Amino acid sequence: MKNIILLISLVFIFTACSSKNQINTEQSVSNTMVQESGQKNDEFSDEFSDEFDNEFKNEEKEIFDPLSGYNRVMTSFNDTVYMNVLIPVSKGYASVMPQGVRKGISNFFNNLMFPIRFTNNLLQLKFKNSSEELGRFVVNTVLGLGFFDPAKTELGWEEHDEDFGQTLGFYGVGEGFHVVLPLLGPSNLRDMLGLTTDSYVSALSSTGSSDIRYKIPDNLAQSIAISSSDNINEISLTPGQYENLRKDALDLYPFLRDIYTQSRKKKIEE
C-alpha cells in the first residue's frame, strides 16, 4: 500500500485584534482629568489581563499525546532508516534507472490503487469523483497500459485521492491520539483503522479473501516487498524532499506530527 512518510502542507498563522473605547465627557477640568485617567487605566488593565489570559490559555492547550515517548523513539528509528537506508538505496536506484521509466513505474503502482480511491469516493457520496476515477482506470489501463496517464494529459481527469481514514473523518470520526508506525511514519487511531480497512480492497496487499482475483501478493512478505519497491521508486522521484523538510525541524517528532495532522485535516475538508 502506498504510504509515504511525508506529506506536506503546513499552516500555523494566527491573528488577533483589539479595540479601544473613546471617552467624551464634559465636566469640570479637574474632575474630567481624574475620571479619564482612572478609566483609561482600568481599560488598559482589563485589556492587558484579557490578552495575558488568552496567551496563557493558548500555552496551556496541549495535544493529547499519551504515546509521546514511544512516538519519539519510533520517529528516531524511522528517521535513521530513511536517512541511512531508503535515501541511499533510492539514489543508487535513480542512477541506473532513467527518470522516464521510474515515472512509468509510479503511474503503474498508482493505477493499481484505483479500488481504494474509487470505493472511498463512493462512500463519501462524491459520485462525480468516483466516476472520474473509474474513467481514469479504464483509460490508463487500456490506452496507457498502466504506465502512462493519458486520462490526465489528454482528457484532463485529475486523480481524486481518498482513503478510508478520510472517509471516517468526512463523517465526523475524530482522529484519536497520534501514533507513529514503524517505517510507515505518522498516523493516528482513525487512520490506522483506515489503513487496515483499505488493505482489504488494495491490490497491493495480501489482506482479505484469497478469492479476490486482482490481489497481487500472496502473502505478507510479498506485500512488504512490493510496497518497499514502490516507496523507493517514489523517493527517487523527489530527491532532497525529506532532507529539506527535516532540516527545518527544531524537534523532529512534533514537527512531523503537526505537519501530518494539518495535512490530513486539509484533505478531509476538501
mmCIF file of C-alpha atoms in Angstrom:
data_model
loop_
_atom_site.group_PDB
_atom_site.id
_atom_site.type_symbol
_atom_site.label_atom_id
_atom_site.label_comp_id
_atom_site.label_asym_id
_atom_site.label_seq_id
_atom_site.Cartn_x
_atom_site.Cartn_y
_atom_site.Cartn_z
ATOM 1 C CA MET A 1 0.000 0.000 0.000
ATOM 2 C CA LYS A 2 1.197 3.395 -0.873
ATOM 3 C CA ASN A 3 2.197 5.125 2.361
ATOM 4 C CA ILE A 4 4.968 7.757 2.066
ATOM 5 C CA ILE A 5 6.125 9.267 5.270
ATOM 6 C CA LEU A 6 5.549 12.740 4.211
ATOM 7 C CA LEU A 7 3.052 14.580 3.081
ATOM 8 C CA ILE A 8 3.017 18.055 3.063
ATOM 9 C CA SER A 9 1.118 21.134 3.763
ATOM 10 C CA LEU A 10 1.774 23.289 6.999
ATOM 11 C CA VAL A 11 -0.401 26.218 8.131
ATOM 12 C CA PHE A 12 0.139 27.874 11.501
ATOM 13 C CA ILE A 13 -0.625 31.661 11.357
ATOM 14 C CA PHE A 14 -2.978 33.175 13.905
ATOM 15 C CA THR A 15 -4.063 36.854 14.146
ATOM 16 C CA ALA A 16 -5.572 38.855 16.927
ATOM 17 C CA CYS A 17 -7.427 42.157 17.027
ATOM 18 C CA SER A 18 -8.104 44.588 19.835
ATOM 19 C CA SER A 19 -10.201 47.758 20.112
ATOM 20 C CA LYS A 20 -10.406 50.705 22.466
ATOM 21 C CA ASN A 21 -13.386 52.741 23.610
ATOM 22 C CA GLN A 22 -13.289 56.512 23.391
ATOM 23 C CA ILE A 23 -14.377 58.721 26.252
ATOM 24 C CA ASN A 24 -16.266 62.001 25.796
ATOM 25 C CA THR A 25 -17.418 63.732 28.921
ATOM 26 C CA GLU A 26 -17.783 67.371 29.691
ATOM 27 C CA GLN A 27 -17.269 68.026 33.372
ATOM 28 C CA SER A 28 -15.094 70.421 35.228
ATOM 29 C CA VAL A 29 -11.469 70.375 34.141
ATOM 30 C CA SER A 30 -10.106 68.740 37.255
ATOM 31 C CA ASN A 31 -12.856 66.068 37.520
ATOM 32 C CA THR A 32 -12.605 65.206 33.815
ATOM 33 C CA MET A 33 -8.840 64.638 34.012
ATOM 34 C CA VAL A 34 -9.168 62.415 37.049
ATOM 35 C CA GLN A 35 -12.080 60.402 35.643
ATOM 36 C CA GLU A 36 -10.497 59.913 32.212
ATOM 37 C CA SER A 37 -7.170 58.937 33.715
ATOM 38 C CA GLY A 38 -8.802 56.395 36.010
ATOM 39 C CA GLN A 39 -10.998 54.970 33.251
ATOM 40 C CA LYS A 40 -8.098 54.608 30.791
ATOM 41 C CA ASN A 41 -6.019 52.864 33.434
ATOM 42 C CA ASP A 42 -8.902 50.455 34.094
ATOM 43 C CA GLU A 43 -9.372 49.768 30.367
ATOM 44 C CA PHE A 44 -5.653 49.197 29.861
ATOM 45 C CA SER A 45 -5.568 46.877 32.852
ATOM 46 C CA ASP A 46 -8.604 44.898 31.618
ATOM 47 C CA GLU A 47 -7.231 44.672 28.081
ATOM 48 C CA PHE A 48 -3.815 43.565 29.292
ATOM 49 C CA SER A 49 -5.401 40.976 31.569
ATOM 50 C CA ASP A 50 -7.567 39.612 28.724
ATOM 51 C CA GLU A 51 -4.607 39.317 26.357
ATOM 52 C CA PHE A 52 -2.485 37.708 29.061
ATOM 53 C CA ASP A 53 -5.256 35.244 29.917
ATOM 54 C CA ASN A 54 -5.706 34.337 26.235
ATOM 55 C CA GLU A 55 -1.988 33.752 25.743
ATOM 56 C CA PHE A 56 -1.836 31.740 28.949
ATOM 57 C CA LYS A 57 -4.785 29.604 27.854
ATOM 58 C CA ASN A 58 -3.196 29.005 24.436
ATOM 59 C CA GLU A 59 0.034 27.911 26.100
ATOM 60 C CA GLU A 60 -1.888 25.524 28.326
ATOM 61 C CA LYS A 61 -3.579 23.822 25.359
ATOM 62 C CA GLU A 62 -1.661 20.606 24.853
ATOM 63 C CA ILE A 63 -2.105 17.973 22.204
ATOM 64 C CA PHE A 64 -3.355 14.713 23.692
ATOM 65 C CA ASP A 65 -0.346 12.503 23.042
ATOM 66 C CA PRO A 66 -0.219 9.613 25.530
ATOM 67 C CA LEU A 67 2.270 7.691 23.359
ATOM 68 C CA SER A 68 4.728 10.573 23.006
ATOM 69 C CA GLY A 69 7.600 8.545 24.493
ATOM 70 C CA TYR A 70 7.083 5.645 22.100
ATOM 71 C CA ASN A 71 6.382 8.031 19.218
ATOM 72 C CA ARG A 72 9.681 9.842 19.719
ATOM 73 C CA VAL A 73 11.615 6.582 19.722
ATOM 74 C CA MET A 74 9.822 5.338 16.608
ATOM 75 C CA THR A 75 10.326 8.684 14.836
ATOM 76 C CA SER A 76 14.046 8.431 15.535
ATOM 77 C CA PHE A 77 14.069 4.840 14.257
ATOM 78 C CA ASN A 78 12.194 5.745 11.076
ATOM 79 C CA ASP A 79 14.448 8.749 10.503
ATOM 80 C CA THR A 80 17.555 6.583 10.849
ATOM 81 C CA VAL A 81 16.211 4.003 8.387
ATOM 82 C CA TYR A 82 15.123 6.714 5.992
ATOM 83 C CA MET A 83 18.416 8.636 6.052
ATOM 84 C CA ASN A 84 20.758 5.629 6.097
ATOM 85 C CA VAL A 85 18.889 3.040 4.047
ATOM 86 C CA LEU A 86 15.989 4.278 1.929
ATOM 87 C CA ILE A 87 17.563 7.500 0.648
ATOM 88 C CA PRO A 88 20.954 5.937 -0.279
ATOM 89 C CA VAL A 89 19.184 2.997 -1.962
ATOM 90 C CA SER A 90 16.861 5.347 -3.858
ATOM 91 C CA LYS A 91 19.847 7.392 -5.057
ATOM 92 C CA GLY A 92 21.594 4.267 -6.317
ATOM 93 C CA TYR A 93 18.360 3.138 -7.949
ATOM 94 C CA ALA A 94 17.926 6.530 -9.648
ATOM 95 C CA SER A 95 21.461 6.408 -11.004
ATOM 96 C CA VAL A 96 20.743 3.239 -13.013
ATOM 97 C CA MET A 97 17.055 3.704 -13.794
ATOM 98 C CA PRO A 98 16.044 6.536 -16.155
ATOM 99 C CA GLN A 99 13.540 9.020 -14.775
ATOM 100 C CA GLY A 100 11.007 8.243 -17.506
ATOM 101 C CA VAL A 101 10.992 4.581 -16.504
ATOM 102 C CA ARG A 102 10.651 5.466 -12.824
ATOM 103 C CA LYS A 103 7.731 7.758 -13.610
ATOM 104 C CA GLY A 104 6.078 4.941 -15.554
ATOM 105 C CA ILE A 105 6.514 2.590 -12.591
ATOM 106 C CA SER A 106 4.973 5.235 -10.322
ATOM 107 C CA ASN A 107 1.973 5.503 -12.666
ATOM 108 C CA PHE A 108 1.661 1.714 -12.675
ATOM 109 C CA PHE A 109 1.505 1.457 -8.876
ATOM 110 C CA ASN A 110 -0.797 4.458 -8.707
ATOM 111 C CA ASN A 111 -3.182 2.901 -11.206
ATOM 112 C CA LEU A 112 -3.354 -0.227 -9.045
ATOM 113 C CA MET A 113 -4.574 1.889 -6.103
ATOM 114 C CA PHE A 114 -7.794 2.602 -8.020
ATOM 115 C CA PRO A 115 -10.017 0.340 -5.837
ATOM 116 C CA ILE A 116 -9.198 2.377 -2.709
ATOM 117 C CA ARG A 117 -9.830 5.750 -4.344
ATOM 118 C CA PHE A 118 -12.989 4.597 -6.140
ATOM 119 C CA THR A 119 -14.524 2.951 -3.074
ATOM 120 C CA ASN A 120 -13.865 5.848 -0.714
ATOM 121 C CA ASN A 121 -15.135 8.469 -3.146
ATOM 122 C CA LEU A 122 -18.341 6.438 -3.367
ATOM 123 C CA LEU A 123 -18.571 6.131 0.414
ATOM 124 C CA GLN A 124 -18.269 9.922 0.693
ATOM 125 C CA LEU A 125 -21.034 10.351 -1.926
ATOM 126 C CA LYS A 126 -18.605 12.068 -4.294
ATOM 127 C CA PHE A 127 -20.148 10.475 -7.350
ATOM 128 C CA LYS A 128 -18.507 12.745 -9.927
ATOM 129 C CA ASN A 129 -15.093 11.994 -8.458
ATOM 130 C CA SER A 130 -15.769 8.254 -8.321
ATOM 131 C CA SER A 131 -16.921 8.239 -11.957
ATOM 132 C CA GLU A 132 -13.756 10.077 -12.985
ATOM 133 C CA GLU A 133 -11.680 7.553 -11.035
ATOM 134 C CA LEU A 134 -13.401 4.733 -12.920
ATOM 135 C CA GLY A 135 -12.808 6.513 -16.205
ATOM 136 C CA ARG A 136 -9.171 7.159 -15.325
ATOM 137 C CA PHE A 137 -8.608 3.499 -14.524
ATOM 138 C CA VAL A 138 -10.146 2.285 -17.802
ATOM 139 C CA VAL A 139 -8.344 4.839 -19.976
ATOM 140 C CA ASN A 140 -4.962 4.479 -18.264
ATOM 141 C CA THR A 141 -5.173 0.677 -18.289
ATOM 142 C CA VAL A 142 -6.313 0.298 -21.905
ATOM 143 C CA LEU A 143 -4.585 3.224 -23.613
ATOM 144 C CA GLY A 144 -1.786 3.888 -21.130
ATOM 145 C CA LEU A 145 -1.059 0.219 -20.396
ATOM 146 C CA GLY A 146 -0.909 1.236 -16.750
ATOM 147 C CA PHE A 147 2.420 3.029 -17.227
ATOM 148 C CA PHE A 148 1.109 6.288 -18.676
ATOM 149 C CA ASP A 149 -1.579 8.756 -17.621
ATOM 150 C CA PRO A 150 -3.482 9.794 -20.768
ATOM 151 C CA ALA A 151 -6.605 10.342 -18.664
ATOM 152 C CA LYS A 152 -4.881 13.375 -17.178
ATOM 153 C CA THR A 153 -2.693 14.553 -20.040
ATOM 154 C CA GLU A 154 -5.293 14.101 -22.780
ATOM 155 C CA LEU A 155 -8.665 14.300 -21.022
ATOM 156 C CA GLY A 156 -7.836 16.446 -18.004
ATOM 157 C CA TRP A 157 -9.224 13.933 -15.492
ATOM 158 C CA GLU A 158 -7.439 14.562 -12.216
ATOM 159 C CA GLU A 159 -6.887 11.927 -9.563
ATOM 160 C CA HIS A 160 -9.159 12.135 -6.501
ATOM 161 C CA ASP A 161 -7.107 10.666 -3.697
ATOM 162 C CA GLU A 162 -9.336 9.360 -0.899
ATOM 163 C CA ASP A 163 -8.796 6.653 1.713
ATOM 164 C CA PHE A 164 -10.908 5.179 4.494
ATOM 165 C CA GLY A 165 -9.278 7.359 7.129
ATOM 166 C CA GLN A 166 -10.525 10.390 5.194
ATOM 167 C CA THR A 167 -13.939 8.738 4.835
ATOM 168 C CA LEU A 168 -14.184 8.314 8.620
ATOM 169 C CA GLY A 169 -13.144 11.951 9.071
ATOM 170 C CA PHE A 170 -15.721 13.002 6.463
ATOM 171 C CA TYR A 171 -18.434 11.510 8.685
ATOM 172 C CA GLY A 172 -17.112 13.184 11.802
ATOM 173 C CA VAL A 173 -14.973 10.469 13.379
ATOM 174 C CA GLY A 174 -12.220 12.045 15.454
ATOM 175 C CA GLU A 175 -8.572 11.285 14.813
ATOM 176 C CA GLY A 176 -7.789 9.981 18.290
ATOM 177 C CA PHE A 177 -4.255 10.196 19.609
ATOM 178 C CA HIS A 178 -1.166 10.251 17.419
ATOM 179 C CA VAL A 179 0.737 7.054 16.620
ATOM 180 C CA VAL A 180 3.985 6.702 14.685
ATOM 181 C CA LEU A 181 4.047 3.426 12.764
ATOM 182 C CA PRO A 182 7.274 1.522 12.048
ATOM 183 C CA LEU A 183 8.554 2.545 8.582
ATOM 184 C CA LEU A 184 5.135 3.937 7.589
ATOM 185 C CA GLY A 185 5.531 7.013 9.759
ATOM 186 C CA PRO A 186 2.947 9.398 11.295
ATOM 187 C CA SER A 187 -0.618 8.191 11.778
ATOM 188 C CA ASN A 188 -3.416 8.185 14.359
ATOM 189 C CA LEU A 189 -6.071 5.775 15.627
ATOM 190 C CA ARG A 190 -8.577 6.738 12.949
ATOM 191 C CA ASP A 191 -6.076 6.430 10.103
ATOM 192 C CA MET A 192 -4.750 3.122 11.445
ATOM 193 C CA LEU A 193 -8.278 1.754 11.168
ATOM 194 C CA GLY A 194 -8.416 3.292 7.707
ATOM 195 C CA LEU A 195 -5.186 1.579 6.646
ATOM 196 C CA THR A 196 -6.481 -1.783 7.838
ATOM 197 C CA THR A 197 -9.800 -1.365 6.048
ATOM 198 C CA ASP A 198 -8.194 -0.150 2.815
ATOM 199 C CA SER A 199 -5.872 -3.156 2.812
ATOM 200 C CA TYR A 200 -8.884 -5.404 2.178
ATOM 201 C CA VAL A 201 -9.537 -3.734 -1.190
ATOM 202 C CA SER A 202 -5.963 -2.834 -2.118
ATOM 203 C CA ALA A 203 -4.424 -4.794 -4.976
ATOM 204 C CA LEU A 204 -1.004 -4.401 -3.338
ATOM 205 C CA SER A 205 -1.986 -6.051 -0.039
ATOM 206 C CA SER A 206 -2.410 -9.725 0.776
ATOM 207 C CA THR A 207 -5.057 -8.891 3.409
ATOM 208 C CA GLY A 208 -8.514 -10.302 2.781
ATOM 209 C CA SER A 209 -10.037 -13.193 0.913
ATOM 210 C CA SER A 210 -7.913 -15.222 -1.477
ATOM 211 C CA ASP A 211 -10.932 -15.240 -3.784
ATOM 212 C CA ILE A 212 -10.255 -11.600 -4.736
ATOM 213 C CA ARG A 213 -8.630 -12.177 -8.109
ATOM 214 C CA TYR A 214 -6.915 -8.797 -8.518
ATOM 215 C CA LYS A 215 -4.727 -9.222 -5.404
ATOM 216 C CA ILE A 216 -1.078 -9.352 -6.494
ATOM 217 C CA PRO A 217 0.851 -10.548 -3.397
ATOM 218 C CA ASP A 218 0.078 -13.985 -1.973
ATOM 219 C CA ASN A 219 1.480 -13.309 1.496
ATOM 220 C CA LEU A 220 2.687 -10.574 3.835
ATOM 221 C CA ALA A 221 6.329 -10.854 2.778
ATOM 222 C CA GLN A 222 5.432 -10.251 -0.859
ATOM 223 C CA SER A 223 3.211 -7.355 0.136
ATOM 224 C CA ILE A 224 6.042 -5.720 2.091
ATOM 225 C CA ALA A 225 8.477 -6.246 -0.785
ATOM 226 C CA ILE A 226 6.092 -4.652 -3.300
ATOM 227 C CA SER A 227 5.330 -1.725 -1.001
ATOM 228 C CA SER A 228 9.048 -1.157 -0.317
ATOM 229 C CA SER A 229 9.825 -1.135 -4.030
ATOM 230 C CA ASP A 230 7.061 1.384 -4.618
ATOM 231 C CA ASN A 231 8.329 3.621 -1.793
ATOM 232 C CA ILE A 232 11.928 3.560 -3.037
ATOM 233 C CA ASN A 233 10.733 4.438 -6.533
ATOM 234 C CA GLU A 234 8.696 7.365 -5.151
ATOM 235 C CA ILE A 235 11.611 8.658 -3.047
ATOM 236 C CA SER A 236 13.835 8.583 -6.136
ATOM 237 C CA LEU A 237 11.378 10.932 -7.899
ATOM 238 C CA THR A 238 11.518 13.528 -5.089
ATOM 239 C CA PRO A 239 15.239 13.827 -4.251
ATOM 240 C CA GLY A 240 16.060 16.024 -1.274
ATOM 241 C CA GLN A 241 12.433 16.484 -0.220
ATOM 242 C CA TYR A 242 12.714 14.775 3.154
ATOM 243 C CA GLU A 243 16.145 16.235 3.890
ATOM 244 C CA ASN A 244 14.905 19.789 3.238
ATOM 245 C CA LEU A 245 11.846 19.218 5.412
ATOM 246 C CA ARG A 246 13.901 17.652 8.173
ATOM 247 C CA LYS A 247 16.461 20.452 8.431
ATOM 248 C CA ASP A 248 13.726 22.966 9.357
ATOM 249 C CA ALA A 249 12.738 20.988 12.447
ATOM 250 C CA LEU A 250 13.953 22.057 15.880
ATOM 251 C CA ASP A 251 12.331 18.919 17.298
ATOM 252 C CA LEU A 252 11.641 16.322 14.609
ATOM 253 C CA TYR A 253 8.812 14.375 16.244
ATOM 254 C CA PRO A 254 6.321 17.209 16.984
ATOM 255 C CA PHE A 255 7.306 18.850 13.697
ATOM 256 C CA LEU A 256 6.330 15.801 11.637
ATOM 257 C CA ARG A 257 3.313 15.134 13.851
ATOM 258 C CA ASP A 258 1.898 18.625 13.290
ATOM 259 C CA ILE A 259 2.565 18.507 9.536
ATOM 260 C CA TYR A 260 0.739 15.197 9.293
ATOM 261 C CA THR A 261 -2.203 16.385 11.401
ATOM 262 C CA GLN A 262 -2.680 19.572 9.376
ATOM 263 C CA SER A 263 -2.305 17.710 6.072
ATOM 264 C CA ARG A 264 -4.928 15.118 6.976
ATOM 265 C CA LYS A 265 -7.311 17.803 8.220
ATOM 266 C CA LYS A 266 -6.966 19.691 4.946
ATOM 267 C CA LYS A 267 -7.588 16.576 2.855
ATOM 268 C CA ILE A 268 -10.726 15.709 4.815
ATOM 269 C CA GLU A 269 -12.096 19.227 4.360
ATOM 270 C CA GLU A 270 -11.539 19.218 0.573
#
